[in-house]
Coordinates of C-alpha atoms and ligand atoms in Angstrom, one line a residue:
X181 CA -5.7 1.9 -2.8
X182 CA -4.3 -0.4 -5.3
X183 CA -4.2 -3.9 -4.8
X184 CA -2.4 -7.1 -6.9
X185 CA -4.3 -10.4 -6.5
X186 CA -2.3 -13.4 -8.3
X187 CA -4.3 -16.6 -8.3
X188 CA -4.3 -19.1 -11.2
X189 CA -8.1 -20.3 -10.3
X190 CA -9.9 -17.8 -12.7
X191 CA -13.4 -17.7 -11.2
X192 CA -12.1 -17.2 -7.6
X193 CA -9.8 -14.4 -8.6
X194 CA -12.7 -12.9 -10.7
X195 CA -14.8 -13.5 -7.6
X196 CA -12.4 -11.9 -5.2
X197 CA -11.7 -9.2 -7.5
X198 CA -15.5 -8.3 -8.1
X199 CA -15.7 -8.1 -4.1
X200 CA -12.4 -5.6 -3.3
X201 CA -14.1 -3.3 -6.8
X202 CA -17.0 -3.1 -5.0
X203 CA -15.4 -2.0 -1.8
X204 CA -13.6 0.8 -3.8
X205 CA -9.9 -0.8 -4.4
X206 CA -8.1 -0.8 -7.6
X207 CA -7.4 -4.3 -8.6
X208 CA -5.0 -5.6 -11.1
X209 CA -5.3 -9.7 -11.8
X210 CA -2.4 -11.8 -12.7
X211 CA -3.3 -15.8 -12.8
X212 CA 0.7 -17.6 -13.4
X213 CA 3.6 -16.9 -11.2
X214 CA 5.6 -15.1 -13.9
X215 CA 3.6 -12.4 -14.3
X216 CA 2.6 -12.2 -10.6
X217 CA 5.9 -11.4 -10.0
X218 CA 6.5 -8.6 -12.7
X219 CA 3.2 -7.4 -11.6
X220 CA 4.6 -7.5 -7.6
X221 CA 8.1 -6.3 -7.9
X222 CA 6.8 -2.6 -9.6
X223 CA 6.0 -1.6 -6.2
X224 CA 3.1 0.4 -7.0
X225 CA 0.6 -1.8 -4.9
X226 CA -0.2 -1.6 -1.2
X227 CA -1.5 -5.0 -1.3
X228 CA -0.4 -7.9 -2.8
X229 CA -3.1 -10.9 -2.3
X230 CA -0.8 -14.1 -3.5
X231 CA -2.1 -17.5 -3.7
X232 CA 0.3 -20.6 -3.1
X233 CA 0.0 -22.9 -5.8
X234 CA 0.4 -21.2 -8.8
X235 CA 1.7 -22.4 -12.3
X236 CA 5.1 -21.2 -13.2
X237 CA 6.5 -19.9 -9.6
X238 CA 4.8 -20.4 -6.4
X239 CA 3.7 -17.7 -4.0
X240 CA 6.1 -18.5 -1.7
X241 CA 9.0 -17.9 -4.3
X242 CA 7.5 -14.8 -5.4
X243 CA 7.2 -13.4 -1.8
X244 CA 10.9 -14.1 -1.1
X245 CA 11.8 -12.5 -4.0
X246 CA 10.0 -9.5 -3.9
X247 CA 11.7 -9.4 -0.4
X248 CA 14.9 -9.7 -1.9
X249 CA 14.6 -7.1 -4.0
X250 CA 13.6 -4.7 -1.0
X251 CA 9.8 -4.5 -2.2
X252 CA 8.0 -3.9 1.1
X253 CA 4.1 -4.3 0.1
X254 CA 2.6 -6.3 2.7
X255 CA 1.5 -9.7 1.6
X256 CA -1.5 -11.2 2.5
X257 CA -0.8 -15.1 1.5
X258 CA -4.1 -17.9 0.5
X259 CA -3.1 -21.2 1.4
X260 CA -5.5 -24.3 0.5
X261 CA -5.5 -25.9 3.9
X262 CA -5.3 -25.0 7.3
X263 CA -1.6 -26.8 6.9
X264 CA 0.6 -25.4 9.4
X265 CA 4.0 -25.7 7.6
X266 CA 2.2 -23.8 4.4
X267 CA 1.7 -21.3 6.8
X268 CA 4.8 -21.0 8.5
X269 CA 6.6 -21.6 4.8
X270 CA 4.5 -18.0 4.0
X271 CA 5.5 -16.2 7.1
X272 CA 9.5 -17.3 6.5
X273 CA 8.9 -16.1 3.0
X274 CA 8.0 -12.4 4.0
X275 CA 4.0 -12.5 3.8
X276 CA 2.8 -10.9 6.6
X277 CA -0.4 -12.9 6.5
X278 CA -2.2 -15.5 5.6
X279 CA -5.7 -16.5 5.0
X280 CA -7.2 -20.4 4.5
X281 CA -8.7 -21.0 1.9
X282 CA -12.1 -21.0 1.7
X283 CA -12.5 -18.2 3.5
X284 CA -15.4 -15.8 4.1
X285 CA -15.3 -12.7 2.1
X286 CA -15.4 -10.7 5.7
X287 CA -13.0 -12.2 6.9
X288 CA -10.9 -11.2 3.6
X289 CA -11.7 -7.4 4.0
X290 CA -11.0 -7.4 7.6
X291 CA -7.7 -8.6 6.9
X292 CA -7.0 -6.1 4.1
X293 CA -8.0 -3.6 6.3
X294 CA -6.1 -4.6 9.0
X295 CA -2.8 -5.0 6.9
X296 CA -3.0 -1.4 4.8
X297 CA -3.3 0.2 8.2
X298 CA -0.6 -1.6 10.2
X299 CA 1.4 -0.8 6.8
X300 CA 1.3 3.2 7.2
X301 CA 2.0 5.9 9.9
X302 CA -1.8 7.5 8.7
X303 CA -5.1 5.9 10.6
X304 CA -8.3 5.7 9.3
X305 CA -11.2 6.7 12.0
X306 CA -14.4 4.7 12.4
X307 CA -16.0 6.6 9.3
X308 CA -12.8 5.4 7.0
X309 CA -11.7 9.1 6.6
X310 CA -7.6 9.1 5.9
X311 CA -5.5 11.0 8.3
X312 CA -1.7 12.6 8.1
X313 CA -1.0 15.0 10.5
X314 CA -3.1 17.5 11.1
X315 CA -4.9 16.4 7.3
X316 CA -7.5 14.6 6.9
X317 CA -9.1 13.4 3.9
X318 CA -13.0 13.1 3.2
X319 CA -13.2 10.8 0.3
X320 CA -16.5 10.7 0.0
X321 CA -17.3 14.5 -0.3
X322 CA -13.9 15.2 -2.0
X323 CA -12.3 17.2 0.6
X324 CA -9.3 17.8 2.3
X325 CA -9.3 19.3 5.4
X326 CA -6.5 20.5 8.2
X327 CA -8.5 19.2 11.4
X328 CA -6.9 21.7 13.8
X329 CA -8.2 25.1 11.9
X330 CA -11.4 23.4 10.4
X331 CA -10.4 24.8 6.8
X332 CA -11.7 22.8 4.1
X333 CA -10.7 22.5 0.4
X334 CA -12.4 20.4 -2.4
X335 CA -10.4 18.4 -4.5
X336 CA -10.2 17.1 -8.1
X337 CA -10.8 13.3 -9.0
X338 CA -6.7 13.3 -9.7
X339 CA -5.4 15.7 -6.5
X340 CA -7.9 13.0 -4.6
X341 CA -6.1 10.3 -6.0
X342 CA -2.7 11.9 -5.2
X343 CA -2.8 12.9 -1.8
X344 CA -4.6 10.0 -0.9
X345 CA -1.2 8.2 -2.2
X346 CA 0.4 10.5 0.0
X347 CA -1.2 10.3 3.0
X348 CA -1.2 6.5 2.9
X349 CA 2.5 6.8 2.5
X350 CA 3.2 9.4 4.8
X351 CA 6.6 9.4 5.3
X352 CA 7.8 7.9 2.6
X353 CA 9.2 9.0 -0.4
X354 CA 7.6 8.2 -3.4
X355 CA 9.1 8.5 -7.2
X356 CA 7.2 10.3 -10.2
X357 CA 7.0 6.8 -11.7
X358 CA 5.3 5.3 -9.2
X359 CA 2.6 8.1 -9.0
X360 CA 2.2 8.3 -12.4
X361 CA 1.3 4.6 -12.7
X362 CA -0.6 4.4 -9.9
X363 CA -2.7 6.7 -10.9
X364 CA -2.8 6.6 -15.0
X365 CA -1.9 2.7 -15.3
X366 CA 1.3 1.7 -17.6
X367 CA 0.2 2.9 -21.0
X368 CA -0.2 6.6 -20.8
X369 CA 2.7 8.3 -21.4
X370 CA 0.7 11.7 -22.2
X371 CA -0.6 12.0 -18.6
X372 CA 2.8 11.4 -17.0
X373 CA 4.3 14.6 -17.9
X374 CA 1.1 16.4 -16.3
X375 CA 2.3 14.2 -12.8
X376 CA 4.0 17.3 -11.6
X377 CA 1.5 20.0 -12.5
X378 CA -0.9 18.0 -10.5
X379 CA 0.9 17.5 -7.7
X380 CA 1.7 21.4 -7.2
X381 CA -1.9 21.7 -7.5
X382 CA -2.2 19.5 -4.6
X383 CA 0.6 21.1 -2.9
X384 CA -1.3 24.2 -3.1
X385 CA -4.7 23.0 -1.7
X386 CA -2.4 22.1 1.4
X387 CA -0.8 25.5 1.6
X388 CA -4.2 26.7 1.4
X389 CA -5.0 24.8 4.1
X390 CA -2.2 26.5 6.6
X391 CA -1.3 22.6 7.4
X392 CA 1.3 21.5 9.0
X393 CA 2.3 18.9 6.6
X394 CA 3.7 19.6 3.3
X395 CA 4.4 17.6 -0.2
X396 CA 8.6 18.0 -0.6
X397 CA 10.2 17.4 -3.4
X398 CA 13.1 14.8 -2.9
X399 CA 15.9 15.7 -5.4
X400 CA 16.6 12.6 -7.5
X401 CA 14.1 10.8 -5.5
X402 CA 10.6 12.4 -5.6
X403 CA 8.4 13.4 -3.4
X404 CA 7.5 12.9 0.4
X405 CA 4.2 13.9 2.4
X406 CA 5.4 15.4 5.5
X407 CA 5.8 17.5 9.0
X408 CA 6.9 20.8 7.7
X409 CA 10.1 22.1 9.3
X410 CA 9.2 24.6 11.8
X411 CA 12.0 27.5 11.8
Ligands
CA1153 CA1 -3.8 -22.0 -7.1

């Protein structure tokens, strides 16, 4: 899960950011409004964590615009006082939270937690394993595995990374782009070409799997985790 955290107060971000690593999300920092919204508007995240005062733009202004622009990521908003119209201000701006600052760091992980799975049709049961269908995703054995026939396949650090993308957008279509930066950052142009080997590697540990759900490919669009057509 990749998450964007834009807040101008250096150690708290560093803080935050030290907490979410250790609870196994990828976190990129942005601490000015400018690049907080370059940073939200690639719509590679699944969590945008925006702070209110910021220098440059507010969060407020970059929630709205994001919005504009159609970017859906849910936003979890930190405002600095339990001020009602800062809160109402966030909601009207398209955050679909908001958290008073301070806060306690459970509180901040319940509410991630909370958001990412409102945000997608898959559920994670009690033990944090991803579902899609009839998939489900063992992350911490590094297996996929189609719950209905009890088939089980073991998966590579990258095919991991890629159908966990998948299943945590199941349903929605996501572009080559966005899974190669996801999952090899901005600056590697090398591993982007390989984005479609590994993805038909994937496809073919869910084949494997007799599922029911299959990786399409979207012409012009990309690619969508899905209920196969029965014929
Ligand atoms: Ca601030």
């Amino acid at each position: 899960m990749k998450l964007l955290i834009v807040e101008d107060e250096k150690r708290m971000s560093e803080a935050v950011c030290a907490i979410l690593r250790q609870e196994k999300y990828d976190v990129d920092a942005y601490y000015d409004g400018f690049g907080g919204l370059e940073a939200a508007r690639s719509n590679i995240y699944d969590l945008i964590i925006l702070d209110v005062m910021l220098p440059g733009m507010n969060g407020f202004e970059i929630a709205r615009n994001i919005r504009k622009e159609g970017v859906q990521t849910p936003v979890l908003m930190l405002t600095a006082r339990a001020d009602t119209d800062d809160k109402v201000e966030g909601l009207d701006s398209g955050a679909d939270d908001y958290l008073t600052k301070p806060f306690e760091t459970k509180e901040l992980l319940a509410r991630i937690r909370a958001m990412l799975r409102r945000n997608n049709i898959q559920s994670t049961d009690d033990t944090g394993k991803l579902s899609a269908g009839d998939l489900k995703l063992d992350q911490g054995k590094s297996m996929l595995i189609n719950t209905e026939n009890g088939m089980d396949v073991r998966l590579s650090e990258k095919e991991l990374h890629i159908i966990e993308i998948f299943m945590t957008n199941a349903g929605n279509i996501i572009s080559k782009e966005q899974l190669a930066v996801k999952i090899w950052g901005y600056e590697n142009e090398a591993e982007y070409n390989n984005v479609e080997v590994y993805i038909s590697f994937t496809r073919k540990k869910i084949q494997y799997l007799d599922s029911k759900m299959e990786i399409k490919a979207v012409r012009g669009l990309g690619y969508e985790l899905r209920q196969k057509e029965t014929s």
